[in-house]
XYZ file of C-alpha atoms in Angstrom:
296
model
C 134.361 -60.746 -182.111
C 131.315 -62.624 -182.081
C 130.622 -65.706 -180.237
C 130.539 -69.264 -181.914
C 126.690 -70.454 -182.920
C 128.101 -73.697 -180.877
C 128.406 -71.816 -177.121
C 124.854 -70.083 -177.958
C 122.863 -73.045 -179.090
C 119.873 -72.386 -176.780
C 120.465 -68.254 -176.042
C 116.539 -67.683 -177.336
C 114.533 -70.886 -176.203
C 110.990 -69.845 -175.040
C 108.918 -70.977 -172.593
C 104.984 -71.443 -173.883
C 102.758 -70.460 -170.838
C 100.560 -73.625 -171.597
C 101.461 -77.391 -171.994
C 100.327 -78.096 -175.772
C 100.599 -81.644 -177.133
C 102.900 -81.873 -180.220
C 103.509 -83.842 -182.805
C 103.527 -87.801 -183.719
C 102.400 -90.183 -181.101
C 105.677 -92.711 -180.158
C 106.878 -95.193 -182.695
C 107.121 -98.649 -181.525
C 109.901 -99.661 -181.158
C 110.417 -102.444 -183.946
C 109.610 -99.448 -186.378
C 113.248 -97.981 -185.071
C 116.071 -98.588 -188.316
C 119.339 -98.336 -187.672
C 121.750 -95.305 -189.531
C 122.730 -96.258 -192.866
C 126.253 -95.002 -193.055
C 127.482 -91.644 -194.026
C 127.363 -90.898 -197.866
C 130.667 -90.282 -198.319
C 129.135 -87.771 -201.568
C 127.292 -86.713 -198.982
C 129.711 -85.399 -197.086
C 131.574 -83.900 -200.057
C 128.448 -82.111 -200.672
C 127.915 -80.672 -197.267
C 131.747 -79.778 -197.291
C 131.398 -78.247 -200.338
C 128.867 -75.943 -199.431
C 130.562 -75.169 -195.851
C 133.120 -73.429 -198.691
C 131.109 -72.048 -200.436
C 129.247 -70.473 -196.829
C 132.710 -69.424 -195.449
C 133.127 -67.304 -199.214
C 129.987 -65.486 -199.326
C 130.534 -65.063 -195.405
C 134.342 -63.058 -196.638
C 132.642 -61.163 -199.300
C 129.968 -59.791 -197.149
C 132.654 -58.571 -194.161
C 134.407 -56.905 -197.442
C 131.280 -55.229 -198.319
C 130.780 -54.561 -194.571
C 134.681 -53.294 -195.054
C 133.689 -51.240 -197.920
C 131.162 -49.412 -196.098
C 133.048 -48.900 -193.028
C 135.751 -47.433 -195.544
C 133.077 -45.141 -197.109
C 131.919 -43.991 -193.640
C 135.689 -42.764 -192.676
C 136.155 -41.642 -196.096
C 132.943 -39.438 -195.140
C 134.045 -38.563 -191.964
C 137.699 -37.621 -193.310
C 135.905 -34.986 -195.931
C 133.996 -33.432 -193.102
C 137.256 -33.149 -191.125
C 138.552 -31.462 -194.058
C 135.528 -29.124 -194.193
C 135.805 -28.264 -190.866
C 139.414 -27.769 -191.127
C 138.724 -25.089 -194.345
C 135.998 -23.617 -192.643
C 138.060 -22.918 -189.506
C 140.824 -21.760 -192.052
C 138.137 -18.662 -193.902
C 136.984 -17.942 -190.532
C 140.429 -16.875 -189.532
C 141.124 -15.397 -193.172
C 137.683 -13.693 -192.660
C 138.736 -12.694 -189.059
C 142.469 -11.373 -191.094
C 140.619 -9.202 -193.578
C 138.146 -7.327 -190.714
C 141.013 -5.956 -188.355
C 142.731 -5.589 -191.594
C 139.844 -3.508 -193.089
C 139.390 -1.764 -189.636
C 142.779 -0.481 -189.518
C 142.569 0.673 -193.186
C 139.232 2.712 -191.812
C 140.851 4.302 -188.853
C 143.478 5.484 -191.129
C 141.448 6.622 -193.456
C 139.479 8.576 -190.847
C 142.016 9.781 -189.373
C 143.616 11.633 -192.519
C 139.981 12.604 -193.574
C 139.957 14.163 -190.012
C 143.102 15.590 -190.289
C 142.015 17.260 -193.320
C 138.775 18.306 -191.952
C 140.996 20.076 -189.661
C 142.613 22.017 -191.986
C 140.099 22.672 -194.188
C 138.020 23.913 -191.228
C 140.845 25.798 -189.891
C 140.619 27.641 -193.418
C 136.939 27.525 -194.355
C 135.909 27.447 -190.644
C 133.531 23.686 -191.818
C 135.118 21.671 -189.663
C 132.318 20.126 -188.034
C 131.228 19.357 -191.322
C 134.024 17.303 -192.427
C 133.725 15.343 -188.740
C 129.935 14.539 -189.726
C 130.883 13.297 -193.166
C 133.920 11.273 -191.503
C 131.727 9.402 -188.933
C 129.006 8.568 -191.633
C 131.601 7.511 -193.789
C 133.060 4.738 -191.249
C 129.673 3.655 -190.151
C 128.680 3.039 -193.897
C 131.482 1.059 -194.656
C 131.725 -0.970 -191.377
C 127.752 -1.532 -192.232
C 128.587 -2.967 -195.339
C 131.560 -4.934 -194.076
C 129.310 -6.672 -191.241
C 126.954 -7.426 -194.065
C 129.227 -9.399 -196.259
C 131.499 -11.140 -193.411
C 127.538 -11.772 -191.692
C 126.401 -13.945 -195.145
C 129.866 -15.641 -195.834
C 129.714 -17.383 -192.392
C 126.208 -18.218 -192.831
C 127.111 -19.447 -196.005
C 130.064 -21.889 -194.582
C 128.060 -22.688 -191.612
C 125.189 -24.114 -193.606
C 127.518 -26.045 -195.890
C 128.954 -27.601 -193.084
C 125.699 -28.762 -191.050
C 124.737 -30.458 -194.612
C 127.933 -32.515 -194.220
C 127.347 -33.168 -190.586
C 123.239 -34.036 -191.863
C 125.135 -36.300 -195.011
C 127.688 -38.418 -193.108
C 124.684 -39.098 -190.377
C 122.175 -40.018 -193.387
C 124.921 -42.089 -194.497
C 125.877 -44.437 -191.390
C 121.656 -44.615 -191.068
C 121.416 -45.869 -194.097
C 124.780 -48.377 -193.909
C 123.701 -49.936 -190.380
C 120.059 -51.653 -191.779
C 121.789 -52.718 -194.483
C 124.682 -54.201 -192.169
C 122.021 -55.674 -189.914
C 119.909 -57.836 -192.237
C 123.233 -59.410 -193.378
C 124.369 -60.358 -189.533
C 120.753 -61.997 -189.753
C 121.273 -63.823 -193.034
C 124.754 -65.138 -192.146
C 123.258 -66.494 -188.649
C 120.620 -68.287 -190.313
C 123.176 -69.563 -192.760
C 125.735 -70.960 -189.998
C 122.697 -72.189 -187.645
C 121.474 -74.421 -190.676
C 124.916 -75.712 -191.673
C 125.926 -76.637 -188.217
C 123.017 -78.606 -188.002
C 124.265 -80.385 -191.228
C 128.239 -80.957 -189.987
C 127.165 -82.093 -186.581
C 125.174 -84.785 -185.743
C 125.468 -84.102 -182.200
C 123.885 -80.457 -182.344
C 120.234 -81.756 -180.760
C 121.615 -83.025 -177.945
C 123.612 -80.586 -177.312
C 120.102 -78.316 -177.439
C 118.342 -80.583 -174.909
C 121.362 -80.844 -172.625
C 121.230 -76.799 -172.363
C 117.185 -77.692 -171.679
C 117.498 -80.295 -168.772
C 120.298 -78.222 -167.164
C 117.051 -75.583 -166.655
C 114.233 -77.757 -166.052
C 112.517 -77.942 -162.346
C 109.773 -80.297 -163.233
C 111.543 -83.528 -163.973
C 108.522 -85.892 -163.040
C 107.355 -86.193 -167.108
C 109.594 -85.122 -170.016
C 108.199 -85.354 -173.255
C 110.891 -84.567 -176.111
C 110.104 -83.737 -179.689
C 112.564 -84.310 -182.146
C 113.111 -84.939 -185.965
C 112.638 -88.564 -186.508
C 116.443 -88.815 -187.905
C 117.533 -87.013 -184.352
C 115.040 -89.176 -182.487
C 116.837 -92.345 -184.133
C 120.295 -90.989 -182.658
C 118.995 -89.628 -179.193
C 117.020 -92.570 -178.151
C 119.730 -94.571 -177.381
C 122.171 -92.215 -176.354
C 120.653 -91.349 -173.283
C 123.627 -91.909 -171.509
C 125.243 -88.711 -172.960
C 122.877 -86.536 -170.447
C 124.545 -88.349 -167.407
C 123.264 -86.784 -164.585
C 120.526 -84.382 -165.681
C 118.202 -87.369 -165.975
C 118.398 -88.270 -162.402
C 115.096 -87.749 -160.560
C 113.623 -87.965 -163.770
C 110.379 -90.257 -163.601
C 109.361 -90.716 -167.237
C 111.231 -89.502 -170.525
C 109.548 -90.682 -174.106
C 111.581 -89.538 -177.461
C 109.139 -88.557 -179.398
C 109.167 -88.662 -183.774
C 108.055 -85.196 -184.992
C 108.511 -84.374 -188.912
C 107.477 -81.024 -187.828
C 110.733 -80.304 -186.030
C 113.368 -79.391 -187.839
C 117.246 -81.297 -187.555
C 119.165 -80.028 -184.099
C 116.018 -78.705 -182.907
C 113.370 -79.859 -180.450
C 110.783 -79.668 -178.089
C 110.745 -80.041 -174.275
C 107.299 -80.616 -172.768
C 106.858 -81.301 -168.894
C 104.099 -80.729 -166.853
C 104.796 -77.033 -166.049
C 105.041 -76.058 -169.841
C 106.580 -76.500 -173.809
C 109.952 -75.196 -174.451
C 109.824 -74.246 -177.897
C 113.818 -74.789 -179.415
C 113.407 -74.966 -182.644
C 116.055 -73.020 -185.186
C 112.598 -71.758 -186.835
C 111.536 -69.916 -183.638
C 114.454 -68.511 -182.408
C 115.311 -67.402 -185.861
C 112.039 -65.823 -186.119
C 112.324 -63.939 -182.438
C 115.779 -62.367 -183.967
C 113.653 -61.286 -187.099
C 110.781 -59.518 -185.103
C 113.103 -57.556 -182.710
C 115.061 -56.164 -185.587
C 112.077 -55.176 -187.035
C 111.003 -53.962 -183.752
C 114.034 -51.641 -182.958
C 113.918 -50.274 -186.760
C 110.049 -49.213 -186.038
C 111.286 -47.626 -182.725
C 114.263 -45.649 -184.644
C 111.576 -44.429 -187.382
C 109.444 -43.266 -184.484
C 112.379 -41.314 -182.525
C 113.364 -40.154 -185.888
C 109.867 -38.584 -187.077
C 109.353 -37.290 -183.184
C 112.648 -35.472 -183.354
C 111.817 -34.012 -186.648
């Protein structure tokens, strides 16, 4: 089961190697509005779509169920495959002791009748000669045809081994790239339902922090509105803390923000992180082409 977006808030924040300078300069302060109260439409709306996010998140684990179906569907026929093969083998296995007891029989009375015959026409060496090339003839042709019907089952079964494996190669992108849609998806709407997601963020920042003598924090100017004040929600992380501004950044998005001391920019923005997730799935389907073509 997979964790809730609200325990991982932070799991990919990265650390810039350089202190850059962000955004907006400070507002003053008697630029700072107060929240106009909740829409209740609003709300409606963002409910609304919360449904409509928790149905397209059921229909893709049903088409995540359909293809796990397919898979054991693919992997019961293969079963089944092995199950006849194993089945002719033994048939196969049947018919040649079968056969090989018909030949020694049927050597025997030709040699019993060489006998006789050679005990009356003095051939008998003969009819051993023909006897001998008889049975190595037939068992010849015997090896022949049992040789190319196991071939012929082998190779039909390695194409349903290759077949199921193409199969779950091609299922697992696919299954992939819609684990990375519905993250995006919940990230954005718990930024929506939550007013309290930001701070959560730069609580998981401060916890980390070792340079506390100058915090800078970049934030959306409706989350810099809520955080500026609320100060007293990080308690005991600010202490030893010599200077922290709030700074007004339209170019951070809702929930997000970013930390800069004088050691470095922590870069938590939904954008980045998401972006991080995007270039190591990208990176580990590269990788799998490579082993695949090497392997070839």
């Amino acid at each position: 089961m997979s964790k809730s977006p609200r325990t991982n808030l932070i799991r990919a924040v990265r650390l810039l190697p350089e202190a850059v300078k962000v955004g907006l300069g400070p507002l003053p302060d008697e630029t700072v509005e107060l929240l106009s109260p909740v829409d209740p439409g609003r709300e409606s709306a963002v409910r609304d779509e919360h449904a409509g996010l928790l149905d397209e998140v059921e229909r893709l684990r049903e088409s995540i169920r359909r293809v796990e179906q397919e898979n054991r569907d693919l992997a019961a026929r293969v079963a089944l495959s092995e199950k006849e093969l194993s089945d002719e083998r033994r048939r196969l296995e049947a018919d040649r002791q079968r056969m090989k007891a018909d030949m020694e029989a049927e050597a025997e009375s030709v040699r019993k009748a060489a006998e006789v015959e050679g005990a009356e026409r003095g051939r008998s060496a003969g009819y051993e000669e023909g006897a001998r090339k008889a049975r190595e003839e037939i068992a010849l042709e015997y090896e022949q045809k049992v040789s190319s019907l196991v071939a012929l089952l082998e190779s039909v079964h390695a194409s349903l081994d290759q077949s199921a494996e193409e199969l779950a190669n091609l299922g697992m992108p696919r299954l992939i790239r819609l684990w990375e849609r519905m993250l995006s998806r919940m990230l954005r709407r718990e930024v929506e339902l939550s007013d309290d997601t930001v701070q959560r963020v730069l609580r998981g920042i401060l916890e980390r922090l070792s340079d506390r003598d100058r915090i800078l924090v970049y934030l959306n100017p409706a989350d810099a509105e809520r955080t500026s004040g609320r100060r007293d929600v990080f308690g005991d992380l600010l202490l030893g803390v010599k200077h922290l501004e709030f700074i007004p950044d339209v170019n951070v998005e809702e929930g997000s923000c970013i930390v800069e001391t004088n050691l470095g920019i922590y870069d938590a923005r939904w954008r980045t992180q998401l972006e991080q997730i995007h270039q190591e799935i990208d990176h580990l389907f590269v990788e799998g082409r490579k082993d695949d073509s090497e392997d070839v």
